[in-house]
Tab-separated table of C-alpha atoms and ligand atoms in Angstrom:
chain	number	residue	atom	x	y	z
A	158	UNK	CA	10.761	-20.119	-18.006
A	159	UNK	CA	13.964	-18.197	-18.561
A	160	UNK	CA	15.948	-16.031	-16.244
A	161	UNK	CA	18.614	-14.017	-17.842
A	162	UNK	CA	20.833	-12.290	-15.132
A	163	UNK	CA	21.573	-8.738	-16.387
A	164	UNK	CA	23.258	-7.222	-12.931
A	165	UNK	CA	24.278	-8.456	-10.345
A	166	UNK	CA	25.878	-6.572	-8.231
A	167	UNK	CA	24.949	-4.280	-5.160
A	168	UNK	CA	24.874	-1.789	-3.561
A	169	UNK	CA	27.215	-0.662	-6.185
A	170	UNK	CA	28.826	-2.265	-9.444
A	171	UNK	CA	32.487	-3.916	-9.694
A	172	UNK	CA	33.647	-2.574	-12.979
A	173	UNK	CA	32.202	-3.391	-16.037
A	174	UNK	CA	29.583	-4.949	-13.922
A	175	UNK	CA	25.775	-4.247	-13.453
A	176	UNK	CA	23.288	-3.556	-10.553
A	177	UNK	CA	20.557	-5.757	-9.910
A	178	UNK	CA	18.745	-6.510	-13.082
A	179	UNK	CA	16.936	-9.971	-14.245
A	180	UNK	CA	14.672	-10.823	-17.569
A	181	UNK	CA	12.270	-13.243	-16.964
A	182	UNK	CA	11.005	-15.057	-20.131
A	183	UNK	CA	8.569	-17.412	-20.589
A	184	UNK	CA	7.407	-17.997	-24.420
A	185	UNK	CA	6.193	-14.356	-25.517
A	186	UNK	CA	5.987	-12.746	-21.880
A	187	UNK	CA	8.966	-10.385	-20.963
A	188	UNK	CA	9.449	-9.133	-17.387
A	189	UNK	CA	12.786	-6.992	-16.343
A	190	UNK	CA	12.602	-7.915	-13.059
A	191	UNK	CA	14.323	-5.404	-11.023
A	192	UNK	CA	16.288	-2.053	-13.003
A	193	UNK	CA	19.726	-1.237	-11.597
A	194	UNK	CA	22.263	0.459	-13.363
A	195	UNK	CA	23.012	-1.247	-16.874
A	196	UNK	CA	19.894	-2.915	-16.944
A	197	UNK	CA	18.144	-1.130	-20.038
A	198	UNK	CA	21.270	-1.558	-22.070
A	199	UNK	CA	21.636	-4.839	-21.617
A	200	UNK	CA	17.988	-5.715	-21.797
A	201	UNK	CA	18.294	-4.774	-25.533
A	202	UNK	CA	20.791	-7.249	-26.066
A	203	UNK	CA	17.936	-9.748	-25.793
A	204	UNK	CA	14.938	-7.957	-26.698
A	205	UNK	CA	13.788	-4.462	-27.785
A	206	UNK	CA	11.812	-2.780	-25.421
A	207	UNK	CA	8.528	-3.442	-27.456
A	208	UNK	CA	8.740	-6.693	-26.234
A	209	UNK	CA	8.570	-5.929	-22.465
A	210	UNK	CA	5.652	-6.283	-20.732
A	211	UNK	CA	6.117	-5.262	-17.300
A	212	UNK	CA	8.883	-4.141	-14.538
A	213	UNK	CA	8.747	-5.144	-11.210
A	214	UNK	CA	10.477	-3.433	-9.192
A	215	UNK	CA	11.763	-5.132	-5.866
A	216	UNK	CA	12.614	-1.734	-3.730
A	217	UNK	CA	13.220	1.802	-4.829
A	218	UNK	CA	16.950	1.746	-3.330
A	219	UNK	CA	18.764	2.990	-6.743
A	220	UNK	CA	20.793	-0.193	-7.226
A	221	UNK	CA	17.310	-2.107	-7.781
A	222	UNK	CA	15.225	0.689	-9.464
A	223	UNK	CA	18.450	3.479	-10.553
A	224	UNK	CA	17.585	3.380	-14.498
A	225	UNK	CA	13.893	3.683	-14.176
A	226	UNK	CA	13.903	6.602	-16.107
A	227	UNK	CA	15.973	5.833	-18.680
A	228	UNK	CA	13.695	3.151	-19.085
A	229	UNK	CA	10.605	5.861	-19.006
A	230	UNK	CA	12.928	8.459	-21.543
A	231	UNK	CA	13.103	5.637	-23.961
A	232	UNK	CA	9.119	4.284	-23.682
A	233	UNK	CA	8.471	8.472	-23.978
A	234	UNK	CA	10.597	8.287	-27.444
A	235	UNK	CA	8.008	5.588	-28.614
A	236	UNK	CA	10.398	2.563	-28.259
A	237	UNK	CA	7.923	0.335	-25.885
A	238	UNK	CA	4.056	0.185	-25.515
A	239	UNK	CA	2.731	2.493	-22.970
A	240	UNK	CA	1.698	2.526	-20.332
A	241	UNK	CA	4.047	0.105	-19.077
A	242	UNK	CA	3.358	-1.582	-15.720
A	243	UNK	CA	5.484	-0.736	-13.366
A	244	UNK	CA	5.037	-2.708	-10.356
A	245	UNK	CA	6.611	-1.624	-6.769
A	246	UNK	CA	6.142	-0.847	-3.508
A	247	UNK	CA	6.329	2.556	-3.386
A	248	UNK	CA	5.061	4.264	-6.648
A	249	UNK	CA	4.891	7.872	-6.048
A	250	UNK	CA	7.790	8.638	-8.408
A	251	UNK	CA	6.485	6.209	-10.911
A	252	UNK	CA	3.296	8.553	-11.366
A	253	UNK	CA	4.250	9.559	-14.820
A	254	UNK	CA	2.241	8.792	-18.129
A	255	UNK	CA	4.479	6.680	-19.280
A	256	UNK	CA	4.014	3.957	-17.023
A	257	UNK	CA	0.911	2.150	-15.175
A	258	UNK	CA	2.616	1.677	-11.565
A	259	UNK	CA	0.747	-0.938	-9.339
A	260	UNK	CA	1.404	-1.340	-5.848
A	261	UNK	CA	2.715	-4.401	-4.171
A	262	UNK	CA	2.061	-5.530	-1.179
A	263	UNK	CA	2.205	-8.466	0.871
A	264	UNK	CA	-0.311	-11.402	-0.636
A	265	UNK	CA	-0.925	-9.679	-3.738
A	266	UNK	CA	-1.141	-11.365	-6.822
A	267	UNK	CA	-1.196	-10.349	-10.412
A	268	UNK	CA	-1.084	-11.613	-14.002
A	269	UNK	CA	1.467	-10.814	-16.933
A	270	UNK	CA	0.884	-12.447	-19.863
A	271	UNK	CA	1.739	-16.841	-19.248
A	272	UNK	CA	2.883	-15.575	-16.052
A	273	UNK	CA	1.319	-15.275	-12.254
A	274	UNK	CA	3.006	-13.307	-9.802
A	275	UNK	CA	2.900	-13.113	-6.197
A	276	UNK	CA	4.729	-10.303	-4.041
A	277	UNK	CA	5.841	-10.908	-0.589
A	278	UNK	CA	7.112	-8.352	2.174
A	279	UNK	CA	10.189	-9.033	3.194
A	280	UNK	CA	12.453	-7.071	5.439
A	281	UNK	CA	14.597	-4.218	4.566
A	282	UNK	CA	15.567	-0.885	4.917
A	283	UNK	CA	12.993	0.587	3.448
A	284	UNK	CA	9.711	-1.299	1.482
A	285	UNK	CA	10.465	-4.121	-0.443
A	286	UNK	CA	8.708	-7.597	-1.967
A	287	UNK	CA	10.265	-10.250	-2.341
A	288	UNK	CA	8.347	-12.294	-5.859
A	289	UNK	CA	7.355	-15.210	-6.828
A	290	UNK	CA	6.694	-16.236	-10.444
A	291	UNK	CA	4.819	-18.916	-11.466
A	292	UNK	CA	4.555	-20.414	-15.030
A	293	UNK	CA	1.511	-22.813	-17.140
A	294	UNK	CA	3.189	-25.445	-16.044
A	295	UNK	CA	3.778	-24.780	-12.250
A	296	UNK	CA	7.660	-24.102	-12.471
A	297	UNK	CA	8.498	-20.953	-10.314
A	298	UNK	CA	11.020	-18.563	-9.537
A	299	UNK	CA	11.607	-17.120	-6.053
A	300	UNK	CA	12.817	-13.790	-5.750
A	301	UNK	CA	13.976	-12.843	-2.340
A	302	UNK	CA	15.277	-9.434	-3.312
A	303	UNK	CA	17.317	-7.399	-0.271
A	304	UNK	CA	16.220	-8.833	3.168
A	305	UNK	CA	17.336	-10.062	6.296
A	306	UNK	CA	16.680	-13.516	7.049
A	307	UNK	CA	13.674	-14.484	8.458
A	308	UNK	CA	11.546	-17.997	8.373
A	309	UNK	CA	8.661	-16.831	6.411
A	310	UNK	CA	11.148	-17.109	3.425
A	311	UNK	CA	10.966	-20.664	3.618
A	312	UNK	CA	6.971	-20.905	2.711
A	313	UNK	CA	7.858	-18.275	0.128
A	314	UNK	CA	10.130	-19.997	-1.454
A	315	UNK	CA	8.564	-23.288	-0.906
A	316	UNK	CA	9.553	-25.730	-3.909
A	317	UNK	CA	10.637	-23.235	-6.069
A	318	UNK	CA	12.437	-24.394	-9.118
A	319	UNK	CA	14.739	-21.575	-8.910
A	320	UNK	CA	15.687	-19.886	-5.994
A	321	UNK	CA	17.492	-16.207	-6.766
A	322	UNK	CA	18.497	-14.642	-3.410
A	323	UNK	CA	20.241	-12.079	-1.880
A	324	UNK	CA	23.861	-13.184	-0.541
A	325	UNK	CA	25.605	-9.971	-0.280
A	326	UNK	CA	26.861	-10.898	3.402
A	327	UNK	CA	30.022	-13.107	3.426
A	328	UNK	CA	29.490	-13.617	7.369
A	329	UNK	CA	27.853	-12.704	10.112
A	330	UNK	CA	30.314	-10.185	11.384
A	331	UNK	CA	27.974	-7.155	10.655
A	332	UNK	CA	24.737	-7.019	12.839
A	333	UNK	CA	24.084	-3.908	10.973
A	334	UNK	CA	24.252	-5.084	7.559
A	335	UNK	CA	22.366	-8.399	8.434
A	336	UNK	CA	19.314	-6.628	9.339
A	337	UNK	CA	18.922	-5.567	5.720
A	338	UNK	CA	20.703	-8.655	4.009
A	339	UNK	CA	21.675	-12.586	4.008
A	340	UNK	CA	24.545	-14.330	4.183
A	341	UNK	CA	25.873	-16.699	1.549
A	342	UNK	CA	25.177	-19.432	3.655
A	343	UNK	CA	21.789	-18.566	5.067
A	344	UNK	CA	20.866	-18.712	1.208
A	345	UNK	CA	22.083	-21.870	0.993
A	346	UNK	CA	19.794	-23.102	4.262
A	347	UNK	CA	16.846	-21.351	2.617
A	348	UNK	CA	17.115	-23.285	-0.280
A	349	UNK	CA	18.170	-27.064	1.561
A	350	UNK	CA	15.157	-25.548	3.765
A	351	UNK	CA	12.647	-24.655	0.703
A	352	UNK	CA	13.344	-28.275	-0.824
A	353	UNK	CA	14.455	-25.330	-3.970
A	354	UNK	CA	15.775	-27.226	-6.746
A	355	UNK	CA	18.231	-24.829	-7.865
A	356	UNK	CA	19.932	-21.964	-6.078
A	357	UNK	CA	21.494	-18.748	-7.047
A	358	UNK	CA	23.304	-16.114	-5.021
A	359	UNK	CA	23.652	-12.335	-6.110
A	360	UNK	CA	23.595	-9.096	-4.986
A	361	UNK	CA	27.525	-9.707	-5.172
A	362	UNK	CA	28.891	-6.706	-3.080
A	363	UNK	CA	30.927	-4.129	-5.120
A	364	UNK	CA	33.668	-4.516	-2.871
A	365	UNK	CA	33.788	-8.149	-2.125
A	366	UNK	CA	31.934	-9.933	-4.710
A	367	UNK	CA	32.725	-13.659	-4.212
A	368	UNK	CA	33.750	-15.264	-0.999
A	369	UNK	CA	33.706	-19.326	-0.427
A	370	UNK	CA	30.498	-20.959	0.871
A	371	UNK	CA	30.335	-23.620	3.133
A	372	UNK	CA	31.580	-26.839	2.116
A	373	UNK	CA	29.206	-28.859	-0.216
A	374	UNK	CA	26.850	-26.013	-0.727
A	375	UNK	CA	24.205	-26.588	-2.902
A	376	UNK	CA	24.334	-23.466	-4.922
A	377	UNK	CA	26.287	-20.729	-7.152
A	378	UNK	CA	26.681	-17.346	-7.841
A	379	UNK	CA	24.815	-15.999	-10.305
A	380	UNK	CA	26.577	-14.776	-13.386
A	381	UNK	CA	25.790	-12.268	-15.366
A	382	UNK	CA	25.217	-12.788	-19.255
A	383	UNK	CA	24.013	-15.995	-18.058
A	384	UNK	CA	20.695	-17.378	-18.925
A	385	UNK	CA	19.036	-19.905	-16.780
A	386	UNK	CA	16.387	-22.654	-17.954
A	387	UNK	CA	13.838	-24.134	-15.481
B	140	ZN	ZN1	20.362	-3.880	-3.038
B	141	ZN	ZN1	18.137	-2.414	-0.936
């Protein structure tokens, strides 16, 4: 499997940057995993959108789902099969013709093409899952999206090959903010937690986007343009 990170920042971009936005690939199954702002465009620097075969979406908070429609303008101008699956977990504005939303909720599991996918509630500010992608072979991704964190994460992310998770929080200095989001190094004790073999921070914040993690931490930032093999 192949994640390609697209965005990466939120709640807002730094410039010249994206909003949360991954393409999973594995052989001739295409997922955009997530659609914040540059996502489409940079989608089609790796495939046209004939290839895609679904979009998850984590959360409809617009630096996650913002270019949804451009997405749905383009499939209604007969670039992309429709209707596309458009997985969330809220899906009353994804009620169009265009697209074929399913809703996710905690437990559920679906199949796209080579891939199985299983959503997770998490918690956030307003409904979101958390997924986690399996391939033929058993390697897996593990999404967290935005969420506080909590120890359910760790069965959730149990093994995972990758581990992609949101560190927007430099500290703990914000009660506020860490009700919605993790710290850099709370990712980094999910993943030493989740025996994860790999682990990659994002949802860089706009206005902050890379701070130093504990010493000897076991994991990077994501980077976007960057493609990662597992
Ligand atoms: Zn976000
Ligand atoms: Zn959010």
């Amino acid at each position: 499997m192949k994640l390609t990170a697209l965005g990466v920042y939120g709640p807002f971009p730094v410039a010249g940057g994206g909003c949360s936005s991954y393409l999973v690939e594995d052989g001739d199954t295409h997922i955009l995993l997530d659609c914040g702002s540059g996502a489409l465009s940079r989608m089609l620097r790796y495939i046209p959108l004939s290839k895609l075969d679904a979009v998850v979406l984590s959360h409809m908070h617009a630096d996650h789902a913002g270019e949804i429609d451009l997405v749905r303008y383009a499939l209604e101008f007969g670039q992309g099969n429709t209707p596309m699956p458009v997985f969330s977990p809220e899906t009353a504005s994804l009620k169009r013709e265009a697209f074929a939303p399913v809703l996710t909720e905690d437990g559920m599991t679906a199949t796209v093409g080579s891939l199985q996918l299983r959503f997770f509630a998490v918690r956030h500010a307003a409904p979101t899952t958390g997924v986690r992608i399996t391939d033929q072979r058993g390697h897996a991704l593990f999404y967290t999206s935005d969420t506080a964190y909590f120890e359910g994460l760790i069965d959730m992310a149990r093994n995972a090959d990758l581990l992609l998770a949101d560190a927007c929080l430099a500290d703990e200095s914000n009660p506020k903010a860490l009700r919605n989001h993790m710290t850099g190094a709370q990712v980094i004790a999910l993943g030493k937690a989740a025996n994860c073999k790999r682990t990659l921070l994002t949802h860089r914040f706009g206005a902050n986007p890379v701070y130093p993690l504990p010493d000897g931490a076991d994991g990077v930032f994501a980077e976007e343009g960057v493609t990662y093999e597992f």
